[in-house]
mmCIF file of C-alpha atoms in Angstrom:
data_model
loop_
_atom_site.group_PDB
_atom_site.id
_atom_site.type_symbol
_atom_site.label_atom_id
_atom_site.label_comp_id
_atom_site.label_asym_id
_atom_site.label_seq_id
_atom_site.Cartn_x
_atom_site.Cartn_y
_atom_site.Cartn_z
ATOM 1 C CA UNK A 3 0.000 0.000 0.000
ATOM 2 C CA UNK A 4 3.179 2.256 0.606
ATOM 3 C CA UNK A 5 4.102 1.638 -2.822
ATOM 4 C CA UNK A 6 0.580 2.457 -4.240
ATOM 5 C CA UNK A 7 0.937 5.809 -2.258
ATOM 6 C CA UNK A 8 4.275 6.556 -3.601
ATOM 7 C CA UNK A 9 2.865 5.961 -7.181
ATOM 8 C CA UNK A 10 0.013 7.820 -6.524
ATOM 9 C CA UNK A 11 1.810 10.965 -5.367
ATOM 10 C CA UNK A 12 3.489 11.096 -9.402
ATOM 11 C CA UNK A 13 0.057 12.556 -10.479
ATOM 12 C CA UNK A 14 0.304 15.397 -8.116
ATOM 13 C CA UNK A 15 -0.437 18.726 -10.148
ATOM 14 C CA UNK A 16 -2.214 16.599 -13.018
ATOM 15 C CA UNK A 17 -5.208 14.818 -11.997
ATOM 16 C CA UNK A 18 -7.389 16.975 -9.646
ATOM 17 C CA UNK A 19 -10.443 17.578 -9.839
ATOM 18 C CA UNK A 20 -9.675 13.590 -9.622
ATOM 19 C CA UNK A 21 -7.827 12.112 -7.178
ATOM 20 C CA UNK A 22 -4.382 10.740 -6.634
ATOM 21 C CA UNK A 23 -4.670 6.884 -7.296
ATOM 22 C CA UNK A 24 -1.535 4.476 -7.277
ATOM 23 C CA UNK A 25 -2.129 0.316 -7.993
ATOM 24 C CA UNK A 26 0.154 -2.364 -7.414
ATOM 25 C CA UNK A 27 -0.616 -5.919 -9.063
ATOM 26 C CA UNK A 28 0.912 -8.623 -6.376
ATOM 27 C CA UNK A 29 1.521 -11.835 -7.649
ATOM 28 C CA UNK A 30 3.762 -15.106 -6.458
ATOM 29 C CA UNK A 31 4.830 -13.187 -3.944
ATOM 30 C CA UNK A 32 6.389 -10.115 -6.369
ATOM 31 C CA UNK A 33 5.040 -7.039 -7.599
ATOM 32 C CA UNK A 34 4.170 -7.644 -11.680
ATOM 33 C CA UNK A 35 3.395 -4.481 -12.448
ATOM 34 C CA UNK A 36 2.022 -1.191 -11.397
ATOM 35 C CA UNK A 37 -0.067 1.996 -12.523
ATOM 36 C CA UNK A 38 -0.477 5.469 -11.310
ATOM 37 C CA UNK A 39 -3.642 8.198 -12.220
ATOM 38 C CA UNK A 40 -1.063 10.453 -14.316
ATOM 39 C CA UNK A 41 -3.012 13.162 -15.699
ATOM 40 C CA UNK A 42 -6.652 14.072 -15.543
ATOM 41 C CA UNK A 43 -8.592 12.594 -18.508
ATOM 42 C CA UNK A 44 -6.261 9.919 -18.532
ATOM 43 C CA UNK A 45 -7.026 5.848 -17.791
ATOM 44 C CA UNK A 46 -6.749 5.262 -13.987
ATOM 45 C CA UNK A 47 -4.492 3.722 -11.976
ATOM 46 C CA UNK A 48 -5.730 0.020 -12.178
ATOM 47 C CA UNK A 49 -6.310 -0.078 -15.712
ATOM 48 C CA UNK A 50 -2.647 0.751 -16.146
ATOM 49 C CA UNK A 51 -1.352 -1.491 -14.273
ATOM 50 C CA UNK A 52 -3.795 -4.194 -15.741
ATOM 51 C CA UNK A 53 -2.351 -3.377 -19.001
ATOM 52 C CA UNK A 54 1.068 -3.536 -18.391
ATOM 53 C CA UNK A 55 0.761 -6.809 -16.289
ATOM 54 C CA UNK A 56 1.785 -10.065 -18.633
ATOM 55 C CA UNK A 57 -0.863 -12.155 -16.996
ATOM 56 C CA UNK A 58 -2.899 -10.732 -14.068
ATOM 57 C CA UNK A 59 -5.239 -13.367 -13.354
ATOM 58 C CA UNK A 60 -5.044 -14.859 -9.899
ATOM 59 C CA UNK A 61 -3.124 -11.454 -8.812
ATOM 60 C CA UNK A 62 -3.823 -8.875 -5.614
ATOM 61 C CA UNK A 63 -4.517 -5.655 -6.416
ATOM 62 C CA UNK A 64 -3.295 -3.158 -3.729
ATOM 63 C CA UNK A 65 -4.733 0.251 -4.663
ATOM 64 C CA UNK A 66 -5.436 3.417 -2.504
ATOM 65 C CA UNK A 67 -9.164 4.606 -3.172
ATOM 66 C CA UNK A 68 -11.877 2.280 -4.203
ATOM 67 C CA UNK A 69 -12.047 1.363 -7.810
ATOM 68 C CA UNK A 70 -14.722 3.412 -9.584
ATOM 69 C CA UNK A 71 -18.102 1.570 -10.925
ATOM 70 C CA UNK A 72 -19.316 4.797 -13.130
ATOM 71 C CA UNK A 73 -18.338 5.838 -16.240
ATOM 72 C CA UNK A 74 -16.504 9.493 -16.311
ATOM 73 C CA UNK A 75 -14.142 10.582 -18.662
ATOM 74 C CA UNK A 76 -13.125 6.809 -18.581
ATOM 75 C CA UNK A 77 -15.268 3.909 -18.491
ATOM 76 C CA UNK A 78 -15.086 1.924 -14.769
ATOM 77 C CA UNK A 79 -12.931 0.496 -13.171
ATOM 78 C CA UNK A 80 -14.144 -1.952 -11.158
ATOM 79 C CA UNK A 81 -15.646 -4.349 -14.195
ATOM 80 C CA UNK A 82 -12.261 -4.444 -15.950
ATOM 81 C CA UNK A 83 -10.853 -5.518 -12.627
ATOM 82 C CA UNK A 84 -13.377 -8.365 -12.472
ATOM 83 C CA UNK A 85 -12.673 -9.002 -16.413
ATOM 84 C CA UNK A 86 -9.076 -9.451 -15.718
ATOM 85 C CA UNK A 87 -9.326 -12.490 -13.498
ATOM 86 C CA UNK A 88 -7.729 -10.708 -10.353
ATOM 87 C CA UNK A 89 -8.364 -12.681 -6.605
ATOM 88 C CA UNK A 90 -8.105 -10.022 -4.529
ATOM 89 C CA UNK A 91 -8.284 -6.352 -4.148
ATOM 90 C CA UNK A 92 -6.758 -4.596 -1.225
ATOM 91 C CA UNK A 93 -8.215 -1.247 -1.025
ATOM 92 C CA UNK A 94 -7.008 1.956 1.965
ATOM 93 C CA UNK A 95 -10.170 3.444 1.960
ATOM 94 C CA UNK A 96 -13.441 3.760 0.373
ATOM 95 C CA UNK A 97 -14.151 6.502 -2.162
ATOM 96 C CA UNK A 98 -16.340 9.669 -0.770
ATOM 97 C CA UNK A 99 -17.874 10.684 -4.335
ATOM 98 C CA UNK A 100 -21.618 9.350 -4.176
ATOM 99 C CA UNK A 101 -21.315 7.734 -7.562
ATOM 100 C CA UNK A 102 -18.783 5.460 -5.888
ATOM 101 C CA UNK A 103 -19.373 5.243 -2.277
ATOM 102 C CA UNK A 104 -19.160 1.946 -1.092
ATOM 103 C CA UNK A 105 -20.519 0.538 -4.486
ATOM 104 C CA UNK A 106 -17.346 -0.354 -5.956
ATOM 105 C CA UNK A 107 -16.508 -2.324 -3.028
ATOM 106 C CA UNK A 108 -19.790 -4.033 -3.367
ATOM 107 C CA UNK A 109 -19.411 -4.838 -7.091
ATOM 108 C CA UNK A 110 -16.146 -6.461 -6.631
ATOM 109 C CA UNK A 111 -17.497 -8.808 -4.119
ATOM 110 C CA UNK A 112 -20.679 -9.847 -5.805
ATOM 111 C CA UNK A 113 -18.324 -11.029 -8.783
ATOM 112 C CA UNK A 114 -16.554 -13.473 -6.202
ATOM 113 C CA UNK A 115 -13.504 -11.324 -5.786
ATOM 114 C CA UNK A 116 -12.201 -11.194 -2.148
ATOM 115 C CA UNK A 117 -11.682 -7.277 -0.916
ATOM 116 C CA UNK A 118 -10.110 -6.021 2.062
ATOM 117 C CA UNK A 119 -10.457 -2.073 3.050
ATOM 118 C CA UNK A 120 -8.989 0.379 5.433
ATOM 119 C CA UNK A 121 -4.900 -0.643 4.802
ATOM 120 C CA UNK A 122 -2.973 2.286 5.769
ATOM 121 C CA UNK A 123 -6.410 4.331 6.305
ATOM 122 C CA UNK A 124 -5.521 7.755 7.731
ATOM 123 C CA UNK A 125 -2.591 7.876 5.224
ATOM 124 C CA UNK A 126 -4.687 7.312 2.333
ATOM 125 C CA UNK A 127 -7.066 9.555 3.132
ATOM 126 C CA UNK A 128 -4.481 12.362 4.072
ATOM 127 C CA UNK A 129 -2.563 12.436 0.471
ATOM 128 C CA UNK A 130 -6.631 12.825 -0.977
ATOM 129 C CA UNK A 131 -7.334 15.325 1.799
ATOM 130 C CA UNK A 132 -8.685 17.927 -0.820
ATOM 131 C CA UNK A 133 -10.823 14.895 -2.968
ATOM 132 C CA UNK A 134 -12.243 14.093 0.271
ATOM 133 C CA UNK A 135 -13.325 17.483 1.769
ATOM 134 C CA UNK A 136 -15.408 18.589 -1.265
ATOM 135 C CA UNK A 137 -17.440 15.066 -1.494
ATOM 136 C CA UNK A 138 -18.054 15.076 2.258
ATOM 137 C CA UNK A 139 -17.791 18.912 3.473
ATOM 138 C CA UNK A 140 -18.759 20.446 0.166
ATOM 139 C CA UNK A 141 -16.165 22.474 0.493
ATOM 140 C CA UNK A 142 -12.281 22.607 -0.680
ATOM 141 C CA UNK A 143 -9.514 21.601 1.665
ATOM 142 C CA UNK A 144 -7.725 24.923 2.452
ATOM 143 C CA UNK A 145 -4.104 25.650 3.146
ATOM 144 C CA UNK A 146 -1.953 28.313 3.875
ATOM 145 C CA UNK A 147 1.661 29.437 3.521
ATOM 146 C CA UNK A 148 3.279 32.563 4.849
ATOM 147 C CA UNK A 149 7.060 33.236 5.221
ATOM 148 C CA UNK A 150 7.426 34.983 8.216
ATOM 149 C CA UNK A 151 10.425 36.534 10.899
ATOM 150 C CA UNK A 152 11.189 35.263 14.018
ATOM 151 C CA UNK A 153 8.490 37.847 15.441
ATOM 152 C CA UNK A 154 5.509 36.873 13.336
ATOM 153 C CA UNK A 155 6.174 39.931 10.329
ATOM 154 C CA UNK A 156 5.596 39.280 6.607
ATOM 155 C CA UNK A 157 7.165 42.371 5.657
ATOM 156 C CA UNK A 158 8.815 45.783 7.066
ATOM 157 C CA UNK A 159 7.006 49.160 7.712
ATOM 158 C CA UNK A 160 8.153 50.056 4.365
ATOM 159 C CA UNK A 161 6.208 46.909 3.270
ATOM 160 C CA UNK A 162 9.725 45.361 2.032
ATOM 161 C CA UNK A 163 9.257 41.818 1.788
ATOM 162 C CA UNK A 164 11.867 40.155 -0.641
ATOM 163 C CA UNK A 165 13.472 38.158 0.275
ATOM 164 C CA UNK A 166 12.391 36.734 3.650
ATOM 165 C CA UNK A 167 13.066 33.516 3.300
ATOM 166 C CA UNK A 168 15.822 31.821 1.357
ATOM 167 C CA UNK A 169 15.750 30.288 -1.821
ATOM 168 C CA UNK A 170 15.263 26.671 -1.032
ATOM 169 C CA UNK A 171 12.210 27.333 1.019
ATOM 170 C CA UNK A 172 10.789 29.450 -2.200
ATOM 171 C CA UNK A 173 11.147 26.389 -4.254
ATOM 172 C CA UNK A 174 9.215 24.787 -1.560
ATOM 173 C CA UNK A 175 6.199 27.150 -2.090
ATOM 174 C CA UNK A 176 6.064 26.118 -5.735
ATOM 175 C CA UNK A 177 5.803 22.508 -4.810
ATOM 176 C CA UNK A 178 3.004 23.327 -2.904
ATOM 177 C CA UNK A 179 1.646 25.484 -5.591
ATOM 178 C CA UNK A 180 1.583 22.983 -7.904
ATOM 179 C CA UNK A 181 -0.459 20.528 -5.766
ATOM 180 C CA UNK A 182 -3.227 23.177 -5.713
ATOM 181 C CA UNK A 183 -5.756 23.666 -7.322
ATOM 182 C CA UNK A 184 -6.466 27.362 -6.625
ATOM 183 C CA UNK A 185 -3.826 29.683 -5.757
ATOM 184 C CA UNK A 186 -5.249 32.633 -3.575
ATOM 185 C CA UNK A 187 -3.797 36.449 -2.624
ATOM 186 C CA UNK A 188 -5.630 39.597 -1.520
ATOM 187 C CA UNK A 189 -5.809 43.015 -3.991
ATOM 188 C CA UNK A 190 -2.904 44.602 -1.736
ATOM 189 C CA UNK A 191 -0.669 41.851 -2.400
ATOM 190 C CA UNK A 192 -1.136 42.025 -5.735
ATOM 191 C CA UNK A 193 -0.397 46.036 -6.013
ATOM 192 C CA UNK A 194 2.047 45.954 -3.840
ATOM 193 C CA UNK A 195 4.547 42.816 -4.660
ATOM 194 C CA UNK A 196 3.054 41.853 -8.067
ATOM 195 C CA UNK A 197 3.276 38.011 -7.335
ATOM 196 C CA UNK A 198 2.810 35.300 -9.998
ATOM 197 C CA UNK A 199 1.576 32.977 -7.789
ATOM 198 C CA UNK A 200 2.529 30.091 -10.581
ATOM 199 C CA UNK A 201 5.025 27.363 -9.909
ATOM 200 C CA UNK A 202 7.305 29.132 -12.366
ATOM 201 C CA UNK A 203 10.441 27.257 -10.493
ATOM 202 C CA UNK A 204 9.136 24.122 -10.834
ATOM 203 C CA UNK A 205 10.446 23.099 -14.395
ATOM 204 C CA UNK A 206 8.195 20.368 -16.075
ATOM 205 C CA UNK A 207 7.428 19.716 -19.506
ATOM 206 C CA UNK A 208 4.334 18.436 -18.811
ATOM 207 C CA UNK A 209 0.805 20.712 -17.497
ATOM 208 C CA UNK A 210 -2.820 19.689 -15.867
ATOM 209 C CA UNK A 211 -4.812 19.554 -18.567
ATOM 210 C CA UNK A 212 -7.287 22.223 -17.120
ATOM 211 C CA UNK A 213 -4.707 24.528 -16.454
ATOM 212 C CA UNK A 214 -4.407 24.699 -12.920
ATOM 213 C CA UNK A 215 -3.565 26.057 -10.505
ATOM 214 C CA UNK A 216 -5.670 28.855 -11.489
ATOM 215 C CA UNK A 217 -4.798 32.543 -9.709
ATOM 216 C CA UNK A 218 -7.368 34.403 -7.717
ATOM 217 C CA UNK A 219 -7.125 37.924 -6.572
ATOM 218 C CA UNK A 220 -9.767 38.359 -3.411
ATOM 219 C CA UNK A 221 -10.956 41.363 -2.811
ATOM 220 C CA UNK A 222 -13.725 43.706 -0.800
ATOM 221 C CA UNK A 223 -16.013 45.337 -2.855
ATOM 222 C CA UNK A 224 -14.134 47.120 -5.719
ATOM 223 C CA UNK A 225 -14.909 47.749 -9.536
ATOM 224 C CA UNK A 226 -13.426 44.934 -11.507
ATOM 225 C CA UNK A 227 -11.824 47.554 -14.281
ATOM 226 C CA UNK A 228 -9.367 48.146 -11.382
ATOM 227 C CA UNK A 229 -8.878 44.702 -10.555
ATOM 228 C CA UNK A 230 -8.360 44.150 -14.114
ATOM 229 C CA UNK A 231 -5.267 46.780 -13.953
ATOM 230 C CA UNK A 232 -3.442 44.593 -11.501
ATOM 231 C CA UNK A 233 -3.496 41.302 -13.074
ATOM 232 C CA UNK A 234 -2.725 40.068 -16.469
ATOM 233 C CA UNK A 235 -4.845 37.614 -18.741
ATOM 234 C CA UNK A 236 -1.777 35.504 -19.415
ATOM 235 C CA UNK A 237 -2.800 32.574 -17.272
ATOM 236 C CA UNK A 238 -6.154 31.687 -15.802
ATOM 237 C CA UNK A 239 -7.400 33.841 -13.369
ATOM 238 C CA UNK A 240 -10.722 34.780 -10.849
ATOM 239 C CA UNK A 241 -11.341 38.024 -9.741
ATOM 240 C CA UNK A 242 -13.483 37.212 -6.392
ATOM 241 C CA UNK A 243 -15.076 40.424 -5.422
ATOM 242 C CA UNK A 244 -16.901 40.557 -1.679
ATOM 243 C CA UNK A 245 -20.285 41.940 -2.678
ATOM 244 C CA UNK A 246 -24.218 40.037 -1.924
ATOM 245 C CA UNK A 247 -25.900 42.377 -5.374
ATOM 246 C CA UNK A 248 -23.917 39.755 -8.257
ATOM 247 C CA UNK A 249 -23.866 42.234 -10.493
ATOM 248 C CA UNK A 250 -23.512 42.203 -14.248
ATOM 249 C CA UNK A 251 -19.168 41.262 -15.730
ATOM 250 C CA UNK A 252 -18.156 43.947 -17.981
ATOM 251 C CA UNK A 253 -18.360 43.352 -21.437
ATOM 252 C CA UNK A 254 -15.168 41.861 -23.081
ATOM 253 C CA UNK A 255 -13.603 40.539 -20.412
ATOM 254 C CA UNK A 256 -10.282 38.736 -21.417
ATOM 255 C CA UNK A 257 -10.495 35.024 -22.327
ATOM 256 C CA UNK A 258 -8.481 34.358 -18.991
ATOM 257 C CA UNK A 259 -10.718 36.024 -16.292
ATOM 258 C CA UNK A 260 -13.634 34.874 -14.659
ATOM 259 C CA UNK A 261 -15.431 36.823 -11.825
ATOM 260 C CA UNK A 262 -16.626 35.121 -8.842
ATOM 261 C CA UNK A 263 -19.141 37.108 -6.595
ATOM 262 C CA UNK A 264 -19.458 35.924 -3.209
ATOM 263 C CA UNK A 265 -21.015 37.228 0.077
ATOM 264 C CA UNK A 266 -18.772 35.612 2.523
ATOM 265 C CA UNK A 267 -15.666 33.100 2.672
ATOM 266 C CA UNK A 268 -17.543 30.269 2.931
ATOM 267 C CA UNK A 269 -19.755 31.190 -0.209
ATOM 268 C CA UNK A 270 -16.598 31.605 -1.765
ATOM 269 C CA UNK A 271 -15.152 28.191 -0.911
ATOM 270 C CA UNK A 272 -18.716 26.681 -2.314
ATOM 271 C CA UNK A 273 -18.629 28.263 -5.906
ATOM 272 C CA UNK A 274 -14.593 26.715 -6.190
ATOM 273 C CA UNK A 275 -16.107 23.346 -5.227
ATOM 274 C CA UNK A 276 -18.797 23.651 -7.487
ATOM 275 C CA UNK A 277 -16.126 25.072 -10.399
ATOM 276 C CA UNK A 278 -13.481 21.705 -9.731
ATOM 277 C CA UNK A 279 -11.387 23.035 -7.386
ATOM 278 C CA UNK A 280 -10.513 20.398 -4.332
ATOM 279 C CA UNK A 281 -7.414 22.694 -2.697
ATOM 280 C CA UNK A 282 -6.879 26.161 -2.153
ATOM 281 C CA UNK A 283 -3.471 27.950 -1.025
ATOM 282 C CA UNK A 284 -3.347 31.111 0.576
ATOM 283 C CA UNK A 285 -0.487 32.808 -0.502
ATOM 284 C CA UNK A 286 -1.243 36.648 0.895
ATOM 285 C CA UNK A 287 -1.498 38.719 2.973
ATOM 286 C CA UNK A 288 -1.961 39.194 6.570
ATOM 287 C CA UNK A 289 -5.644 40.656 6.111
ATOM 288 C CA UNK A 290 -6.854 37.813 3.880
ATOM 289 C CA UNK A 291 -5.013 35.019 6.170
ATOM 290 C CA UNK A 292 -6.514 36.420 9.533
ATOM 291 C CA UNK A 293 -10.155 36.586 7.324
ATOM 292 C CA UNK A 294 -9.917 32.970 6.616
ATOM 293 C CA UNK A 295 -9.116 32.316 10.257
ATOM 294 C CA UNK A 296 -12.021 34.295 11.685
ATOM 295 C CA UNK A 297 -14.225 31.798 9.885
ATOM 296 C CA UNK A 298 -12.750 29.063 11.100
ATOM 297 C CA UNK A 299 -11.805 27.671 7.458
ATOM 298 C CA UNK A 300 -8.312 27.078 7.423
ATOM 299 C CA UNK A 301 -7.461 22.993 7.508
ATOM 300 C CA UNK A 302 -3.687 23.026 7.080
ATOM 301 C CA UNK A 303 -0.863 25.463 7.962
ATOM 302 C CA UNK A 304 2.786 26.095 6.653
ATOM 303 C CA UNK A 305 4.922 28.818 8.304
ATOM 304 C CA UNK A 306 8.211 29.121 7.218
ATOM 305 C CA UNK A 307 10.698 30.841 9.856
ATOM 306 C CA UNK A 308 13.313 33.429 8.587
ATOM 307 C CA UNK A 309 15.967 33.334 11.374
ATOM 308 C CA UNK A 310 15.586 37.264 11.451
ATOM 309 C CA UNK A 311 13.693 39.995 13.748
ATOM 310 C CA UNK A 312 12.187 42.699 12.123
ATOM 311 C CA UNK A 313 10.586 44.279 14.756
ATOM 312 C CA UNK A 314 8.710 47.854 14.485
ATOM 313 C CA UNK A 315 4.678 48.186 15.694
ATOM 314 C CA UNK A 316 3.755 49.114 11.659
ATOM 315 C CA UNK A 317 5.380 46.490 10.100
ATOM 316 C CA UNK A 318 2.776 43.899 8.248
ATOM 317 C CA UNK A 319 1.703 41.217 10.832
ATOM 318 C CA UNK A 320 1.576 37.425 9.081
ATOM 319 C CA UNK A 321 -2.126 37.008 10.610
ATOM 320 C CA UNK A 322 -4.447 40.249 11.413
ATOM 321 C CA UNK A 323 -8.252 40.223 11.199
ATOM 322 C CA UNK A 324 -10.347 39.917 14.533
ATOM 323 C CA UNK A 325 -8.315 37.354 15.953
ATOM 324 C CA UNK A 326 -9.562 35.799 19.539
ATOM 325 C CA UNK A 327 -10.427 37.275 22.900
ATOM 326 C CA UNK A 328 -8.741 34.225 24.755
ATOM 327 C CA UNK A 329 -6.144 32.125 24.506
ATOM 328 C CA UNK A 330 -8.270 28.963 24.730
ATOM 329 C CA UNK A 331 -10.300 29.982 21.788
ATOM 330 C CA UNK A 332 -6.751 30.070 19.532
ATOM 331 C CA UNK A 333 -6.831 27.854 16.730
ATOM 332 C CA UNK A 334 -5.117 24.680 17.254
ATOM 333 C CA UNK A 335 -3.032 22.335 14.988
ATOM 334 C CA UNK A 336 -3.127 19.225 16.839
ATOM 335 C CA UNK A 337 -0.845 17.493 13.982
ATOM 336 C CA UNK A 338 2.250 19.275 13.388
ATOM 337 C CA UNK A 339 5.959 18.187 12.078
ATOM 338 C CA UNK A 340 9.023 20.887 12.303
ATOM 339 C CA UNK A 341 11.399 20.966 9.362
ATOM 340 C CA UNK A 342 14.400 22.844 8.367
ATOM 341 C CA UNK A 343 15.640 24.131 4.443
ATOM 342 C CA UNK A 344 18.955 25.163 5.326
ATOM 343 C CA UNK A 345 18.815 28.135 7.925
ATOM 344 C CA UNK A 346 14.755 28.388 7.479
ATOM 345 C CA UNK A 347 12.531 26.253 9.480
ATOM 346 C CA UNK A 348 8.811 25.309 8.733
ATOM 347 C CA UNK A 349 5.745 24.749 11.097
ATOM 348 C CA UNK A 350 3.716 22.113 9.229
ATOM 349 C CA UNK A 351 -0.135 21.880 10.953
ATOM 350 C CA UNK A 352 -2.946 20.330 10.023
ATOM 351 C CA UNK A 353 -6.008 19.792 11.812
ATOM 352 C CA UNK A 354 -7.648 16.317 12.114
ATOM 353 C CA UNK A 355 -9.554 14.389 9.512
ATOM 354 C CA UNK A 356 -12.759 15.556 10.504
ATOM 355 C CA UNK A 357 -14.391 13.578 7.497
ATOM 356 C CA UNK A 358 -14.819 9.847 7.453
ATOM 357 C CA UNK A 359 -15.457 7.732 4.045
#
């Protein structure tokens, strides 16, 4: 199953709105071949490793998500499993989307097929985190990254801010960029530090087929002709303007922009669900981070420690908004790991899986 969820994690950046799917075909005690989801559109994991298998009747299929029983953009799974003569089908956890659900499983083992579930559960679930959160919370998983000093800034008074952290740990943001779906800043940001919020560093000949991630400027209410001065159309971006009256786009808007009116965050968070979009990065600033923790929507956490001291009561905080009247009411990242990249050092949280399959 480690192996599966190796595989899997090759179709990070390609597959979503699918998820990450890795399948090992187990056979006289050896692995005979193996498959991973690679790009969205593209045959699953299973059926790639069926295919490349010389003979996989009588094998053990070890794969992380339940095989699929409905036809997508490919046809199922789960009957080409049955097709192919395999034994056994080792599954880590059952797949959230209601056109799957439990039915899969229950295919398999109507065609005489013996299936175990729940191998290497929590991890499983984890690497799908974002899959799993719109199917079961109807909303996208939602992380967010700041580079900070040792006393919590994200830039001077001056509103300097390049470069606080080092280069290494800037290559790390673009990893994480390209395993999201959305990539999110506030209007100030954008003015002020012009940021691409693409994974630019990360040098790969091949792209997700729906070009993500896609770029989103969030905003209060504004007109969108300024909104439109601050970004360029040369990759996919949404304009998400704070305001309940949805009123009409301008005419002509360029090929690349789409405008997303929303009334609060979590309104917000529904239309990306509803639009394909399973994680969301927050990449700036202090206003929109401290927003996103006043509602109470922020899953998963990466703070990345500059060993320097700014100091100075004007200088940009990495978190503002309301915040909390006590300490007890703080939010809490009850899973954490602490890493360094050279003389940076990142705070990794996440909260619990709070959805089961």
């Amino acid at each position: 199953m480690q192996r599966a969820l190796d595989l899997a994690k090759k179709g990070i950046g390609f597959v979503s709105p699918n998820p990450l799917v890795g399948a090992v075909l187990w056979k006289g005690g050896k692995i005979i071949s193996e498959g991973y989801h690679r790009a969205f559109g593209t045959p699953h994991a299973e059926i790639q490793a069926i295919r490349k298998a010389a003979s996989p009747k009588g094998a053990t299929l070890v794969v992380n998500l339940e095989p699929c029983i409905h036809h997508g953009k490919t046809p199922p799974c789960a009957p080409r499993i049955v097709k192919a003569g395999i034994k056994k089908v080792i599954i880590g956890t059952p797949d959230p989307n209601p056109l799957v659900s439990g039915r899969g499983i229950k295919f398999l083992r109507k065609s005489g097929i013996e299936v175990e579930v729940g191998i290497l559960k929590e991890e499983c679930m984890f690497l799908n985190r974002g899959f799993f959160s719109v199917h079961i919370r109807k909303r996208p998983w939602v992380m967010l990254k700041l580079g900070v000093s040792l006393d919590g800034k994200i830039a001077t008074k001056t509103h300097n801010s390049k470069w606080l952290t080092n280069k290494k740990a800037r290559i790390f943001v673009h990893k994480l960029r390209k395993q999201s779906d959305v990539v999110l800043a506030g209007r100030k940001t954008f003015q002020k530090d012009k940021p691409s919020l693409l994974p630019y560093l990360i040098k790969s000949k091949r792209k997700h087929p729906l070009g993500y991630p896609v770029r989103c400027l969030l905003t209060q209410k504004t007109k969108i002709l300024d909104c439109l001065k601050i970004v360029d159309n040369s990759h996919r971006t949404i304009i998400a303007i704070r305001d309940k009256s949805h009123k009409k786009n301008p005419r002509n808007l360029p090929e690349n922009i789409s405008i997303f009116y929303f009334k609060n965050l979590k309104n917000l968070l529904k239309q990306f669900c509803e639009n394909g979009y399973n994680t969301i990065m927050i990449e700036g600033g202090g206003e929109v981070a401290g927003s996103f923790f006043d509602e109470g929507l922020v899953d998963e956490v990466f703070f990345i420690y500059a060993p320097v001291v700014v100091g100075g009561k004007n200088a940009i905080n990495s978190v503002s908004g309301r915040g909390v009247n006590k300490i007890s009411e703080a939010k809490k990242f009850p899973n954490f790991e602490i890493f360094s990249i050279d003389d940076n050092f990142v705070f990794h949280g996440f909260e619990d899986l709070c959805f089961q399959a």
